[in-house]
Tab-separated table of C-alpha atoms in Angstrom:
chain	number	residue	atom	x	y	z
T	1	MET	CA	39.616	20.702	15.283
T	2	LYS	CA	39.937	18.002	12.726
T	3	ASN	CA	37.573	15.854	14.647
T	4	LYS	CA	34.643	18.298	14.312
T	5	ILE	CA	31.735	17.319	12.157
T	6	PRO	CA	30.754	19.957	9.649
T	7	LEU	CA	27.633	22.102	10.749
T	8	SER	CA	25.799	21.267	7.561
T	9	LYS	CA	26.090	17.493	8.203
T	10	SER	CA	25.074	17.864	11.748
T	11	ILE	CA	22.072	19.763	10.654
T	12	THR	CA	21.045	17.341	8.105
T	13	PHE	CA	21.548	14.342	10.542
T	14	LEU	CA	19.230	16.211	13.089
T	15	VAL	CA	16.641	16.801	10.513
T	16	LEU	CA	16.642	13.116	9.418
T	17	LEU	CA	16.372	11.922	13.002
T	18	ILE	CA	13.427	14.210	13.719
T	19	LEU	CA	11.665	12.984	10.612
T	20	LEU	CA	12.179	9.434	11.553
T	21	SER	CA	11.182	9.985	15.024
T	22	THR	CA	7.973	11.706	14.105
T	23	GLY	CA	6.882	9.148	11.488
T	24	THR	CA	6.934	11.462	8.667
T	25	VAL	CA	9.264	9.295	6.683
T	26	PHE	CA	7.874	5.925	5.907
T	27	GLY	CA	8.122	3.302	3.028
T	28	GLN	CA	4.589	2.637	2.287
T	29	SER	CA	1.701	4.798	2.005
T	30	PRO	CA	-1.366	3.933	4.180
T	31	THR	CA	-3.413	3.759	1.004
T	32	ASP	CA	-1.305	1.220	-0.634
T	33	ILE	CA	-2.062	-2.626	-0.767
T	34	PRO	CA	-0.051	-4.580	1.772
T	35	HIS	CA	1.870	-7.437	0.335
T	36	GLU	CA	-0.382	-9.898	2.373
T	37	ASP	CA	-3.433	-8.552	0.713
T	38	ALA	CA	-1.835	-8.685	-2.773
T	39	LEU	CA	-0.990	-12.260	-2.220
T	40	LYS	CA	-4.453	-12.926	-0.991
T	41	ALA	CA	-5.920	-11.494	-4.142
T	42	VAL	CA	-3.695	-13.366	-6.423
T	43	LEU	CA	-4.453	-16.666	-4.595
T	44	ALA	CA	-8.134	-16.128	-4.632
T	45	ALA	CA	-8.158	-15.353	-8.275
T	46	LYS	CA	-6.068	-18.368	-9.029
T	47	LYS	CA	-8.388	-20.535	-7.136
T	48	LYS	CA	-11.449	-19.044	-9.109
T	49	ALA	CA	-9.403	-19.751	-12.330
T	50	GLU	CA	-8.754	-23.344	-11.273
T	51	GLN	CA	-12.399	-23.776	-10.321
T	52	MET	CA	-13.348	-22.507	-14.086
T	53	ASP	CA	-10.472	-24.650	-15.541
T	54	VAL	CA	-8.913	-21.614	-17.004
T	55	LEU	CA	-5.113	-20.864	-17.157
T	56	VAL	CA	-4.395	-17.375	-16.581
T	57	ASN	CA	-1.748	-14.895	-15.479
T	58	ILE	CA	-2.590	-12.675	-12.510
T	59	ALA	CA	-0.881	-9.421	-11.663
T	60	VAL	CA	-1.672	-7.150	-8.722
T	61	VAL	CA	-0.257	-3.512	-8.611
T	62	ASP	CA	-0.021	-1.032	-5.718
T	63	ALA	CA	-1.544	2.308	-5.538
T	64	GLY	CA	1.327	3.711	-7.732
T	65	ALA	CA	0.873	0.991	-10.351
T	66	ASN	CA	3.938	-0.874	-9.421
T	67	LEU	CA	3.863	-4.581	-9.542
T	68	LYS	CA	3.122	-6.078	-6.155
T	69	ALA	CA	2.192	-9.701	-6.797
T	70	PHE	CA	2.144	-11.955	-9.762
T	71	VAL	CA	1.462	-15.617	-10.627
T	72	ARG	CA	1.598	-17.375	-13.946
T	73	MET	CA	-0.464	-20.670	-13.747
T	74	ASP	CA	1.401	-23.424	-15.432
T	75	GLY	CA	0.491	-23.718	-19.116
T	76	SER	CA	-0.694	-20.258	-19.289
T	77	TYR	CA	0.060	-18.055	-22.347
T	78	LEU	CA	3.415	-16.340	-22.260
T	79	GLY	CA	1.891	-13.450	-24.132
T	80	SER	CA	-0.709	-13.010	-21.367
T	81	ILE	CA	1.980	-12.087	-18.737
T	82	ASP	CA	2.236	-8.601	-20.219
T	83	VAL	CA	-1.475	-8.175	-20.815
T	84	ALA	CA	-2.270	-9.127	-17.154
T	85	ILE	CA	0.157	-6.469	-15.900
T	86	LYS	CA	-0.947	-3.896	-18.327
T	87	LYS	CA	-4.716	-4.562	-17.365
T	88	ALA	CA	-3.845	-4.023	-13.711
T	89	LYS	CA	-1.780	-0.856	-14.366
T	90	THR	CA	-4.614	0.468	-16.754
T	91	SER	CA	-7.229	-0.181	-14.080
T	92	ARG	CA	-5.090	1.806	-11.545
T	93	TYR	CA	-4.085	4.650	-13.808
T	94	PHE	CA	-7.799	5.376	-14.305
T	95	ASP	CA	-9.437	3.885	-11.267
T	96	ILE	CA	-11.911	2.011	-13.565
T	97	ASN	CA	-12.434	-1.591	-14.748
T	98	THR	CA	-10.623	-1.792	-17.832
T	99	GLY	CA	-13.818	-3.080	-19.646
T	100	ASP	CA	-15.646	0.050	-18.693
T	101	LEU	CA	-12.697	2.178	-19.871
T	102	GLY	CA	-12.745	0.380	-23.246
T	103	LYS	CA	-16.292	1.544	-23.916
T	104	LEU	CA	-14.944	5.150	-23.803
T	105	THR	CA	-12.116	4.227	-26.211
T	106	GLN	CA	-14.113	3.073	-29.211
T	107	PRO	CA	-13.896	5.039	-32.448
T	108	GLY	CA	-15.955	8.303	-31.766
T	109	GLY	CA	-15.476	7.780	-28.022
T	110	ILE	CA	-14.284	10.585	-25.771
T	111	ILE	CA	-10.886	9.028	-25.257
T	112	TYR	CA	-10.381	7.189	-28.624
T	113	ASN	CA	-6.824	5.857	-28.908
T	114	ILE	CA	-5.861	6.351	-25.257
T	115	GLU	CA	-4.503	2.918	-25.074
T	116	LEU	CA	-1.586	4.185	-27.136
T	117	SER	CA	-0.474	6.302	-24.125
T	118	ASN	CA	1.508	5.284	-20.949
T	119	ASP	CA	3.612	2.678	-22.957
T	120	GLY	CA	0.389	0.720	-23.838
T	121	LEU	CA	-2.899	0.391	-22.026
T	122	VAL	CA	-5.328	-2.585	-22.188
T	123	THR	CA	-8.780	-1.333	-22.626
T	124	PHE	CA	-10.732	-4.645	-22.618
T	125	PRO	CA	-12.237	-6.581	-19.448
T	126	GLY	CA	-9.850	-8.332	-16.922
T	127	GLY	CA	-8.554	-5.285	-14.936
T	128	VAL	CA	-10.293	-4.120	-11.686
T	129	PRO	CA	-9.434	-1.739	-9.037
T	130	ILE	CA	-8.859	-3.067	-5.412
T	131	LYS	CA	-10.528	-1.044	-2.723
T	132	ASN	CA	-9.959	-1.234	0.988
T	133	GLU	CA	-12.770	-1.537	3.748
T	134	ALA	CA	-13.181	2.383	3.524
T	135	GLY	CA	-13.577	2.162	-0.103
T	136	LYS	CA	-10.305	3.696	-1.012
T	137	ILE	CA	-8.587	2.326	-4.064
T	138	ILE	CA	-5.240	0.831	-2.877
T	139	GLY	CA	-4.306	-1.089	-6.079
T	140	ALA	CA	-5.533	-3.123	-8.980
T	141	ILE	CA	-5.627	-6.571	-10.395
T	142	GLY	CA	-5.320	-7.764	-13.833
T	143	VAL	CA	-6.130	-11.239	-15.194
T	144	SER	CA	-5.231	-12.535	-18.840
T	145	GLY	CA	-5.473	-15.892	-20.540
T	146	GLY	CA	-9.206	-16.749	-20.612
T	147	THR	CA	-11.965	-15.100	-22.439
T	148	ILE	CA	-12.480	-11.590	-21.523
T	149	GLU	CA	-15.561	-12.594	-19.542
T	150	GLN	CA	-13.615	-15.193	-17.581
T	151	ASP	CA	-10.676	-12.706	-16.913
T	152	HIS	CA	-13.243	-10.147	-15.657
T	153	ASP	CA	-15.004	-12.647	-13.340
T	154	ILE	CA	-11.601	-13.995	-11.942
T	155	ALA	CA	-10.320	-10.364	-11.325
T	156	ILE	CA	-13.477	-9.614	-9.504
T	157	VAL	CA	-13.027	-12.458	-7.207
T	158	GLY	CA	-9.517	-11.550	-6.559
T	159	ALA	CA	-10.282	-7.715	-6.005
T	160	LYS	CA	-12.998	-8.667	-3.379
T	161	ALA	CA	-10.745	-11.213	-1.450
T	162	ILE	CA	-9.049	-8.692	0.652
T	163	LEU	CA	-12.454	-7.681	2.141
T	164	ASP	CA	-13.143	-11.158	3.515
């Protein structure tokens, strides 16, 4: 009798086996950016920054706004590391370009001061949602270090790179 496995452990093990065999349990959502695409976006954005002769930090977050890929170009501003990550997160949190969100956060805007939420948001250009071929948002990219126009242009190139 001392070699018997308790019934509760047997049932737990059986349920786990069933879930694993049916594919119900998996590590990544099908609406999440795969790491290959996150790297593709970062590298395309880096190439664009190099063409523009701009030193930037580039961050890609997944559908859950978790950091998935990052590059800091040699010589880019240290302070832009956090800004790039926050631009990507902000864009994913609200599924909008950060520059467009910023228009709504101005004094008198409908969400004035929202940048004070979520441990700090960035509401100026440089954060762009990343969509898959079906148009579903699977992550976001944030770029910081150039002007806001340069950051936005570089982020757009990165976001579109996964569709090529």
